[in-house]
CSV table of C-alpha atoms and ligand atoms in Angstrom, one decimal:
chain,number,residue,atom,x,y,z
A,1154,MET,CA,157.0,-31.0,55.3
A,1155,ALA,CA,159.1,-30.2,51.8
A,1156,ARG,CA,158.3,-31.6,48.7
A,1157,ASP,CA,161.8,-30.5,47.1
A,1158,ALA,CA,164.5,-28.1,48.4
A,1159,GLY,CA,163.3,-24.8,46.3
A,1160,PHE,CA,163.8,-23.1,43.1
A,1161,ARG,CA,167.0,-21.8,44.5
A,1162,THR,CA,168.6,-24.4,44.4
A,1163,THR,CA,167.2,-26.2,42.0
A,1164,LEU,CA,166.7,-24.3,38.9
A,1165,PRO,CA,168.6,-21.2,37.6
A,1166,VAL,CA,165.5,-18.9,37.0
A,1167,SER,CA,167.8,-15.7,37.7
A,1168,GLY,CA,166.5,-13.5,34.4
A,1169,ARG,CA,164.5,-16.1,33.2
A,1170,ARG,CA,161.0,-15.4,32.4
A,1171,VAL,CA,158.6,-17.3,34.7
A,1172,LEU,CA,155.0,-17.5,34.7
A,1173,VAL,CA,153.1,-18.1,37.5
A,1174,VAL,CA,149.5,-19.3,37.0
A,1175,GLY,CA,148.0,-18.7,40.4
A,1176,GLY,CA,148.1,-16.1,43.5
A,1177,GLY,CA,146.8,-17.1,46.4
A,1178,SER,CA,148.6,-18.6,49.4
A,1179,THR,CA,149.5,-22.2,47.2
A,1180,ALA,CA,151.2,-19.5,45.2
A,1181,LEU,CA,152.5,-17.1,47.9
A,1182,GLY,CA,155.6,-19.1,48.3
A,1183,ARG,CA,156.7,-20.5,45.2
A,1184,ILE,CA,156.3,-16.5,43.5
A,1185,ALA,CA,158.7,-15.1,46.7
A,1186,ALA,CA,161.5,-18.1,46.4
A,1187,LEU,CA,161.3,-17.1,42.3
A,1188,ARG,CA,161.7,-13.4,43.7
A,1189,ASP,CA,164.7,-14.3,45.6
A,1190,ALA,CA,166.2,-16.0,42.6
A,1191,GLY,CA,166.2,-13.3,40.6
A,1192,ALA,CA,163.6,-15.0,38.2
A,1193,GLU,CA,161.3,-12.0,36.3
A,1194,ILE,CA,158.0,-13.1,37.7
A,1195,THR,CA,154.4,-12.6,35.5
A,1196,VAL,CA,151.8,-14.0,37.6
A,1197,ILE,CA,148.5,-14.5,35.9
A,1198,ALA,CA,145.4,-14.7,38.5
A,1199,PRO,CA,142.3,-13.0,38.7
A,1200,GLU,CA,143.0,-12.3,42.2
A,1201,VAL,CA,145.9,-12.3,44.5
A,1202,VAL,CA,147.1,-12.2,48.4
A,1203,GLN,CA,148.3,-9.1,49.9
A,1204,SER,CA,152.0,-9.7,49.5
A,1205,VAL,CA,151.4,-10.5,46.0
A,1206,GLN,CA,149.9,-7.4,45.0
A,1207,ASP,CA,152.4,-5.7,46.7
A,1208,LEU,CA,155.4,-7.2,44.8
A,1209,ALA,CA,153.0,-5.9,42.1
A,1210,GLU,CA,153.0,-2.1,43.4
A,1211,ARG,CA,156.3,-1.9,44.0
A,1212,GLY,CA,157.4,-3.4,40.1
A,1213,LEU,CA,158.8,-6.5,41.1
A,1214,LEU,CA,156.3,-8.8,39.4
A,1215,ARG,CA,153.8,-8.4,36.9
A,1216,TRP,CA,150.6,-9.1,37.9
A,1217,ASP,CA,147.6,-9.6,34.9
A,1218,SER,CA,144.4,-9.8,37.0
A,1219,ARG,CA,142.6,-11.9,34.8
A,1220,ALA,CA,141.4,-15.9,34.1
A,1221,TYR,CA,144.5,-18.0,32.3
A,1222,ASP,CA,144.6,-18.4,28.5
A,1223,THR,CA,146.3,-21.5,27.2
A,1224,ALA,CA,148.4,-19.1,25.0
A,1225,ASP,CA,150.5,-17.0,28.3
A,1226,VAL,CA,152.5,-20.1,28.4
A,1227,SER,CA,153.9,-19.4,25.3
A,1228,ASP,CA,155.9,-16.0,26.1
A,1229,HIS,CA,157.9,-18.0,29.0
A,1230,ASP,CA,160.8,-20.1,30.0
A,1231,LEU,CA,159.3,-21.7,32.6
A,1232,VAL,CA,155.6,-22.0,33.6
A,1233,VAL,CA,154.5,-22.6,37.4
A,1234,PRO,CA,151.1,-24.1,38.2
A,1235,ALA,CA,150.3,-22.8,40.8
A,1236,THR,CA,146.4,-22.2,41.3
A,1237,GLY,CA,145.3,-24.4,44.3
A,1238,ASP,CA,142.7,-26.2,42.0
A,1239,PRO,CA,144.5,-29.2,40.7
A,1240,GLY,CA,142.4,-29.6,37.9
A,1241,LEU,CA,143.7,-26.3,36.5
A,1242,ASP,CA,147.1,-26.8,37.1
A,1243,ALA,CA,147.1,-29.8,35.2
A,1244,ARG,CA,145.6,-28.1,32.0
A,1245,VAL,CA,148.7,-25.4,32.9
A,1246,ALA,CA,151.1,-27.9,32.8
A,1247,GLY,CA,149.6,-30.1,29.5
A,1248,ASP,CA,149.9,-26.8,27.8
A,1249,ALA,CA,153.4,-25.6,28.7
A,1250,GLN,CA,154.2,-29.4,27.8
A,1251,ALA,CA,152.4,-28.7,24.3
A,1252,PHE,CA,154.4,-25.1,23.4
A,1253,GLY,CA,157.3,-27.2,24.9
A,1254,ARG,CA,158.0,-25.4,27.8
A,1255,TRP,CA,159.5,-25.9,31.0
A,1256,CYS,CA,157.2,-26.2,33.8
A,1257,THR,CA,157.2,-27.3,37.4
A,1258,VAL,CA,155.3,-30.4,38.7
A,1259,PRO,CA,151.7,-29.4,39.5
A,1260,ASP,CA,150.3,-30.4,43.2
A,1261,ALA,CA,149.0,-34.0,43.3
A,1262,VAL,CA,145.1,-34.2,43.1
A,1263,PRO,CA,144.4,-35.1,46.7
A,1264,GLY,CA,142.9,-38.2,47.2
A,1265,PRO,CA,140.2,-39.4,49.3
A,1266,GLY,CA,141.7,-38.5,53.5
A,1267,SER,CA,144.9,-36.4,52.3
A,1268,ASP,CA,145.4,-33.0,53.3
A,1269,THR,CA,144.1,-30.4,51.3
A,1270,GLY,CA,145.5,-27.6,53.6
A,1271,SER,CA,141.9,-26.3,52.8
A,1272,ASP,CA,139.7,-24.2,55.1
A,1273,THR,CA,137.8,-27.0,55.9
A,1274,ASP,CA,141.2,-28.1,58.0
A,1275,ALA,CA,140.6,-25.3,60.1
A,1276,THR,CA,137.8,-26.6,62.2
A,1277,ARG,CA,139.4,-30.4,62.5
A,1278,PRO,CA,140.7,-30.7,65.9
A,1279,ARG,CA,143.8,-32.1,66.4
A,1280,ALA,CA,144.8,-34.2,69.1
A,1281,GLY,CA,148.0,-32.7,71.6
A,1282,GLY,CA,146.0,-29.3,71.5
A,1283,GLY,CA,147.0,-26.5,69.6
A,1284,SER,CA,149.5,-23.5,70.0
A,1285,VAL,CA,150.9,-20.5,68.9
A,1286,THR,CA,154.7,-19.7,67.7
A,1287,LEU,CA,155.9,-16.6,67.3
A,1288,VAL,CA,158.3,-16.4,64.7
A,1289,GLY,CA,160.8,-14.0,63.9
A,1290,GLY,CA,162.1,-14.6,60.5
A,1291,GLY,CA,164.5,-12.1,59.9
A,1292,PRO,CA,165.1,-9.0,57.3
A,1293,GLY,CA,163.8,-11.3,54.2
A,1294,ASP,CA,166.5,-13.8,53.0
A,1295,PRO,CA,165.5,-17.3,54.0
A,1296,GLY,CA,168.9,-18.0,55.3
A,1297,LEU,CA,168.5,-15.6,57.8
A,1298,ILE,CA,165.8,-17.5,59.1
A,1299,THR,CA,167.1,-19.3,63.1
A,1300,VAL,CA,167.0,-23.1,62.7
A,1301,ALA,CA,164.3,-22.8,65.3
A,1302,GLY,CA,161.9,-20.4,63.8
A,1303,LEU,CA,162.4,-22.5,60.5
A,1304,GLU,CA,161.7,-25.9,61.9
A,1305,ALA,CA,158.3,-24.2,63.6
A,1306,VAL,CA,157.4,-23.3,60.1
A,1307,ARG,CA,158.1,-27.0,58.9
A,1308,THR,CA,156.2,-28.2,61.7
A,1309,ALA,CA,153.6,-26.2,61.0
A,1310,ASP,CA,149.8,-26.6,60.1
A,1311,VAL,CA,149.0,-23.2,59.5
A,1312,VAL,CA,151.6,-20.2,58.9
A,1313,VAL,CA,150.0,-16.6,59.5
A,1314,THR,CA,152.2,-14.4,57.6
A,1315,ASP,CA,152.8,-10.9,55.5
A,1316,ARG,CA,155.0,-9.2,53.2
A,1317,LEU,CA,157.8,-8.0,55.6
A,1318,ALA,CA,158.4,-11.8,56.3
A,1319,PRO,CA,160.6,-14.8,54.3
A,1320,LEU,CA,158.0,-15.4,52.6
A,1321,GLY,CA,160.7,-17.9,50.1
A,1322,VAL,CA,160.6,-20.2,53.3
A,1323,LEU,CA,156.9,-21.1,52.5
A,1324,HIS,CA,158.1,-22.7,49.0
A,1325,GLY,CA,157.8,-26.4,49.4
A,1326,LEU,CA,155.9,-26.9,52.6
A,1327,ASP,CA,152.5,-28.7,52.7
A,1328,VAL,CA,150.8,-26.3,55.1
A,1329,GLU,CA,148.3,-23.4,54.7
A,1330,VAL,CA,149.4,-20.2,54.2
A,1331,ILE,CA,147.0,-17.1,55.5
A,1332,ASP,CA,148.6,-13.8,54.2
A,1333,VAL,CA,147.3,-11.2,56.2
A,1334,GLY,CA,150.0,-8.2,55.2
A,1335,LYS,CA,149.8,-4.8,55.9
A,1336,ILE,CA,151.0,-1.8,53.8
A,1337,PRO,CA,152.0,1.3,54.7
A,1338,ARG,CA,149.3,4.2,54.6
A,1339,GLY,CA,147.5,1.4,53.1
A,1340,ARG,CA,145.2,-1.7,53.5
A,1341,SER,CA,145.6,-3.4,56.5
A,1342,THR,CA,143.8,-6.6,58.4
A,1343,PRO,CA,143.0,-5.0,62.0
A,1344,GLN,CA,145.6,-6.2,64.6
A,1345,GLU,CA,142.2,-7.6,66.4
A,1346,ALA,CA,141.7,-9.7,63.4
A,1347,ILE,CA,144.9,-11.5,63.3
A,1348,ASN,CA,144.8,-12.0,66.6
A,1349,ARG,CA,141.4,-13.7,66.1
A,1350,ILE,CA,142.7,-15.6,63.3
A,1351,LEU,CA,145.6,-17.0,65.5
A,1352,VAL,CA,143.1,-18.0,68.8
A,1353,GLU,CA,140.7,-19.6,66.5
A,1354,HIS,CA,143.6,-21.5,64.7
A,1355,ALA,CA,145.1,-22.7,67.7
A,1356,ARG,CA,141.4,-23.5,69.3
A,1357,ALA,CA,141.1,-26.3,66.6
A,1358,GLY,CA,143.8,-27.2,67.9
A,1359,ARG,CA,146.2,-26.6,65.3
A,1360,ARG,CA,150.2,-25.5,65.7
A,1361,VAL,CA,149.9,-22.3,64.6
A,1362,VAL,CA,153.0,-20.2,63.0
A,1363,ARG,CA,152.9,-16.2,63.0
A,1364,LEU,CA,155.9,-15.6,60.9
A,1365,LYS,CA,157.1,-11.6,60.9
A,1366,GLY,CA,159.8,-10.0,59.3
A,1367,GLY,CA,162.8,-9.1,61.8
A,1368,ASP,CA,162.0,-9.7,65.3
A,1369,SER,CA,158.5,-10.2,66.1
A,1370,PHE,CA,158.9,-8.3,69.8
A,1371,VAL,CA,160.7,-5.1,67.8
A,1372,PHE,CA,157.7,-3.3,66.1
A,1373,GLY,CA,156.1,-6.2,65.2
A,1374,ARG,CA,153.6,-6.8,67.5
A,1375,GLY,CA,154.0,-9.7,68.5
A,1376,GLY,CA,153.4,-8.6,72.2
A,1377,GLU,CA,149.9,-8.1,71.5
A,1378,GLU,CA,149.5,-11.5,70.2
A,1379,MET,CA,151.2,-13.1,72.2
A,1380,GLU,CA,148.9,-11.1,75.4
A,1381,ALA,CA,145.8,-12.1,73.1
A,1382,CYS,CA,147.2,-15.5,73.1
A,1383,THR,CA,147.7,-16.0,76.4
A,1384,ALA,CA,144.4,-14.8,77.7
A,1385,ALA,CA,142.5,-17.2,75.2
A,1386,GLY,CA,144.3,-20.0,77.4
A,1387,ILE,CA,146.6,-20.5,74.0
A,1388,PRO,CA,150.3,-21.5,74.8
A,1389,VAL,CA,152.9,-19.6,72.9
A,1390,VAL,CA,156.1,-20.0,72.3
A,1391,VAL,CA,158.5,-17.0,71.0
A,1392,VAL,CA,161.4,-17.6,68.4
A,1393,PRO,CA,163.2,-14.0,68.5
A,1394,GLY,CA,164.6,-13.1,64.9
A,1395,VAL,CA,167.2,-11.0,63.3
A,1396,THR,CA,166.0,-7.8,63.2
A,1397,SER,CA,166.7,-4.9,60.2
A,1398,ALA,CA,167.5,-2.9,62.6
A,1399,ILE,CA,170.9,-4.8,63.4
A,1400,ALA,CA,170.5,-6.9,60.1
A,1401,GLY,CA,170.1,-3.7,57.9
A,1402,PRO,CA,173.2,-2.1,58.6
A,1403,ALA,CA,175.4,-4.9,59.0
A,1404,LEU,CA,174.4,-5.8,55.3
A,1405,ALA,CA,175.4,-2.5,53.7
A,1406,GLY,CA,178.8,-3.0,55.8
A,1407,ILE,CA,178.2,-0.8,59.1
A,1408,PRO,CA,178.6,-2.2,63.0
A,1409,VAL,CA,175.8,-0.6,65.0
A,1410,THR,CA,178.7,-0.4,67.5
A,1411,HIS,CA,182.8,0.1,67.3
A,1412,ARG,CA,184.9,0.6,69.6
A,1413,GLY,CA,185.8,4.6,69.4
A,1414,LEU,CA,183.1,5.5,67.6
A,1415,THR,CA,179.9,4.7,69.5
A,1416,GLN,CA,178.9,3.5,73.0
A,1417,GLY,CA,175.6,2.2,71.5
A,1418,PHE,CA,172.8,2.7,69.3
A,1419,THR,CA,168.9,3.5,69.9
A,1420,VAL,CA,166.1,2.4,67.4
A,1421,VAL,CA,163.5,4.2,67.0
A,1422,SER,CA,160.0,4.3,64.8
A,1423,GLY,CA,159.9,7.1,62.7
A,1424,HIS,CA,156.0,6.5,62.0
A,1425,VAL,CA,155.0,9.8,63.2
A,1426,PRO,CA,157.3,12.8,62.7
A,1427,PRO,CA,158.5,14.9,65.1
A,1428,GLY,CA,155.6,17.8,66.1
A,1429,ASP,CA,153.0,15.5,66.1
A,1430,PRO,CA,151.0,14.4,69.1
A,1431,ARG,CA,151.0,10.8,68.3
A,1432,SER,CA,155.0,10.9,68.2
A,1433,THR,CA,156.2,9.8,72.4
A,1434,VAL,CA,159.9,10.1,71.2
A,1435,ASP,CA,162.0,13.2,72.4
A,1436,TRP,CA,163.6,13.9,69.4
A,1437,GLY,CA,165.5,16.6,70.6
A,1438,ALA,CA,167.2,14.4,73.3
A,1439,LEU,CA,167.6,11.9,70.5
A,1440,ALA,CA,170.0,14.5,68.6
A,1441,ARG,CA,172.1,15.0,71.8
A,1442,THR,CA,172.4,11.0,72.9
A,1443,GLY,CA,176.2,10.3,71.9
A,1444,THR,CA,174.4,6.9,70.3
A,1445,ASP,CA,174.0,6.2,66.3
A,1446,ILE,CA,170.3,6.4,65.4
A,1447,VAL,CA,168.5,3.6,64.2
A,1448,LEU,CA,165.1,5.0,62.2
A,1449,LEU,CA,162.6,2.3,61.1
A,1450,MET,CA,159.4,2.8,59.3
A,1451,ALA,CA,161.0,6.7,58.4
A,1452,VAL,CA,161.0,6.8,54.3
A,1453,ALA,CA,158.0,9.6,54.7
A,1454,THR,CA,158.9,11.0,57.9
A,1455,LEU,CA,162.8,11.2,57.0
A,1456,PRO,CA,163.2,15.0,55.8
A,1457,ALA,CA,160.9,16.3,59.7
A,1458,ILE,CA,163.2,13.9,61.6
A,1459,THR,CA,166.9,14.8,59.9
A,1460,GLN,CA,165.6,18.6,60.3
A,1461,THR,CA,164.6,17.8,63.7
A,1462,PHE,CA,168.0,16.6,64.3
A,1463,VAL,CA,169.9,19.3,62.9
A,1464,ALA,CA,168.1,22.0,64.9
A,1465,GLU,CA,168.4,20.5,68.0
A,1466,GLY,CA,172.6,20.0,67.6
A,1467,LEU,CA,173.4,17.6,65.9
A,1468,ASP,CA,176.2,18.0,63.4
A,1469,PRO,CA,174.8,18.3,59.8
A,1470,ALA,CA,178.0,16.3,58.9
A,1471,THR,CA,177.2,13.3,61.2
A,1472,PRO,CA,177.3,10.4,58.5
A,1473,ALA,CA,173.6,8.7,57.5
A,1474,VAL,CA,173.0,5.6,55.4
A,1475,THR,CA,169.7,4.1,54.2
A,1476,ILE,CA,169.1,0.8,53.5
A,1477,ALA,CA,166.0,-0.2,51.6
A,1478,ASP,CA,165.2,-3.7,50.8
A,1479,ALA,CA,167.9,-5.4,53.2
A,1480,ALA,CA,168.7,-8.7,52.6
A,1481,LEU,CA,166.6,-9.1,49.2
A,1482,PRO,CA,167.7,-9.1,45.7
A,1483,THR,CA,166.2,-5.9,45.3
A,1484,GLN,CA,168.5,-4.3,48.4
A,1485,ARG,CA,169.8,-0.6,47.6
A,1486,VAL,CA,172.0,1.1,50.0
A,1487,VAL,CA,172.1,5.7,49.9
A,1488,ARG,CA,175.0,7.3,51.3
A,1489,GLY,CA,174.9,10.7,53.0
A,1490,ASP,CA,174.5,12.8,56.3
A,1491,VAL,CA,172.0,14.0,58.2
A,1492,ALA,CA,171.7,17.3,56.1
A,1493,THR,CA,171.4,15.6,52.9
A,1494,ILE,CA,170.3,11.9,53.5
A,1495,ALA,CA,166.8,12.7,52.7
A,1496,SER,CA,166.9,14.2,49.6
A,1497,ARG,CA,168.8,11.6,48.5
A,1498,VAL,CA,167.0,8.6,49.8
A,1499,ALA,CA,163.6,10.5,47.9
A,1500,GLU,CA,166.2,11.2,44.4
A,1501,ALA,CA,166.9,7.5,44.6
A,1502,GLY,CA,163.3,6.8,44.8
A,1503,ILE,CA,164.1,4.2,47.7
A,1504,GLY,CA,160.3,3.5,49.4
A,1505,ALA,CA,159.6,1.2,52.1
A,1506,PRO,CA,160.9,-1.0,53.6
A,1507,ALA,CA,163.9,0.5,54.5
A,1508,VAL,CA,166.5,1.5,57.9
A,1509,THR,CA,168.4,4.4,58.3
A,1510,ILE,CA,171.5,4.8,60.3
A,1511,VAL,CA,172.5,8.0,62.0
A,1512,GLY,CA,175.9,8.2,63.5
A,1513,ARG,CA,179.7,8.0,63.2
A,1514,VAL,CA,179.3,4.5,62.2
A,1515,ALA,CA,177.4,5.0,59.1
A,1516,GLY,CA,181.0,6.3,57.7
A,1517,PHE,CA,182.5,3.3,58.9
A,1518,ALA,CA,182.0,1.3,56.4
A,1519,PRO,CA,183.7,0.6,52.8
A,1520,SER,CA,181.1,0.1,49.8
A,1521,VAL,CA,179.9,-3.2,50.2
B,2926,LIG,N1,159.8,-6.5,63.1
B,2926,LIG,C1,160.4,-5.9,62.3
B,2926,LIG,C2,160.5,-4.7,61.8
B,2926,LIG,C3,158.9,-4.4,61.9
B,2926,LIG,S1,158.6,-2.9,61.4
B,2926,LIG,C4,162.1,-6.2,62.8
B,2926,LIG,O1,162.7,-6.3,63.5
B,2926,LIG,O2,162.9,-6.0,61.4
B,2926,LIG,C5,158.5,-2.7,59.5
B,2926,LIG,C6,160.3,-1.5,59.6
B,2926,LIG,O3,161.4,-2.6,59.6
B,2926,LIG,C7,160.0,-0.8,57.9
B,2926,LIG,O4,159.4,0.0,57.9
B,2926,LIG,C8,161.4,-0.6,58.0
B,2926,LIG,O5,161.8,0.1,58.1
B,2926,LIG,C9,162.2,-2.1,58.7
B,2926,LIG,N2,162.4,-3.2,58.0
B,2926,LIG,C10,161.6,-4.6,57.9
B,2926,LIG,N3,162.4,-5.2,57.1
B,2926,LIG,C11,163.4,-4.4,56.2
B,2926,LIG,C12,164.2,-4.8,55.3
B,2926,LIG,N4,164.5,-6.1,54.8
B,2926,LIG,N5,165.0,-4.1,54.8
B,2926,LIG,C13,165.0,-2.3,55.2
B,2926,LIG,N6,164.0,-2.4,56.4
B,2926,LIG,C14,163.3,-3.4,57.0
C-alpha cells in the first residue's frame, strides 16, 4: 500500500545532503528513491543490506558503519529516519527537530495486530494461498517498470529483490523486502537459497514478488525460479520487463534494428571470455553474423571479446558503444569502434552494470 507519492515528486533533493539513519530493508526503497532524485546521501547504520553496500562501494552514497549519534543530524539538509525501530526513528526525528533540520515522517509505531512487515509475518498463512510473480523491473528507472509489474509490487506481501532492480519503486510501500543482491565476482546468495526463499514464503500463503532488473528471462535466472516454484506446486505469474539489452542502447539513442543498417541483433553474455572452456558461444561465428552484437556482463571481458571479433574478421572500424548504469542518474555512454572500445571503457573507469553494442547501428546515434 502506498503511503506517499515518493521523494521524486515531493522533495527537491537533487544535490542536497541527506542523512538516512538505517540501511536495512526498511531504508532500501527510500535510499533508492533518494538516489534516483540525485541526493547526496550519507547512510549511518552498523549494518546494511547488500544493495546499499553495493551503492557505497560504487561511490553512489557514503556509508558510516556505526551506531547513530545525535550530532549526526546537524550536517544535513534532510534527515530520513528508517531504522525499522520506531523508538529509534522517533529519537532521530526529535533530534532533527531540535537542530532545525527537515525530517521525513517516521513510520508509525505499530499498534496491536498491525502488520509490521517483520519476519514473523512469513509464518502467518494467508487465506487464498500463496503465489510467486516474477516481475521484470526494467533497467533501473522506476518509470520503466510495466504497469502490471508495479501493480504486482504494490499488492505483494513480500518482495525479493537485488541491486539491479528498480529499487526506487519500493519507496513508500508497506511491504517486506528481502534483498538477495548478487555482485559480480563478489558475495552472492546462491540461486538455490533464493529459490528456497520464494517457495517458503509462498507456502506460508504470501503473495511473493521476485523483482529483477530488466527482464527476468534475459540472464535473470527467472527460468530456474519458475521451475523451482512449479516443482513445489506454487502458482507462478510472469510479468515481462524492459531488458537492458534493448533499453540500454535505446537510452543512448541507438536503435537495435534500423532499416538499411542491420537485419537483427544477437544478445550474448560475456561473463566468460572466448577461449574459456565454460563459454559455449561461437565467437568467430558471432563476428561474421552480420547482426549487431549486444554484450551483457562483459565489462571485464571486453578486451578479450573485441580482440577476438577483430581476429575473426570483424572490421576494426565497426562502431561500438558502451552504456553503463543505463536509465539511472549515473548513466554514462562511451563511444568508439570495436578496436578501441575496450580501452576507452577502461580509461573512463566504467564498471558493471554496462551494455556494449557492436554494429553499424552503434554509429547511428547523435549524442544523447
Ligand atoms: N535481466 C537483465 C540482465 C541481467 S544480467 C536484463 O534483462 O536487463 C546483468 C547484466 O545486465 C549487467 O552485467 C549488464 O550487462 C546488464 N544491465 C542490467 N542493468 C543495466 C543497466 N541499468 N545499465 C547497463 N547494463 C545493465
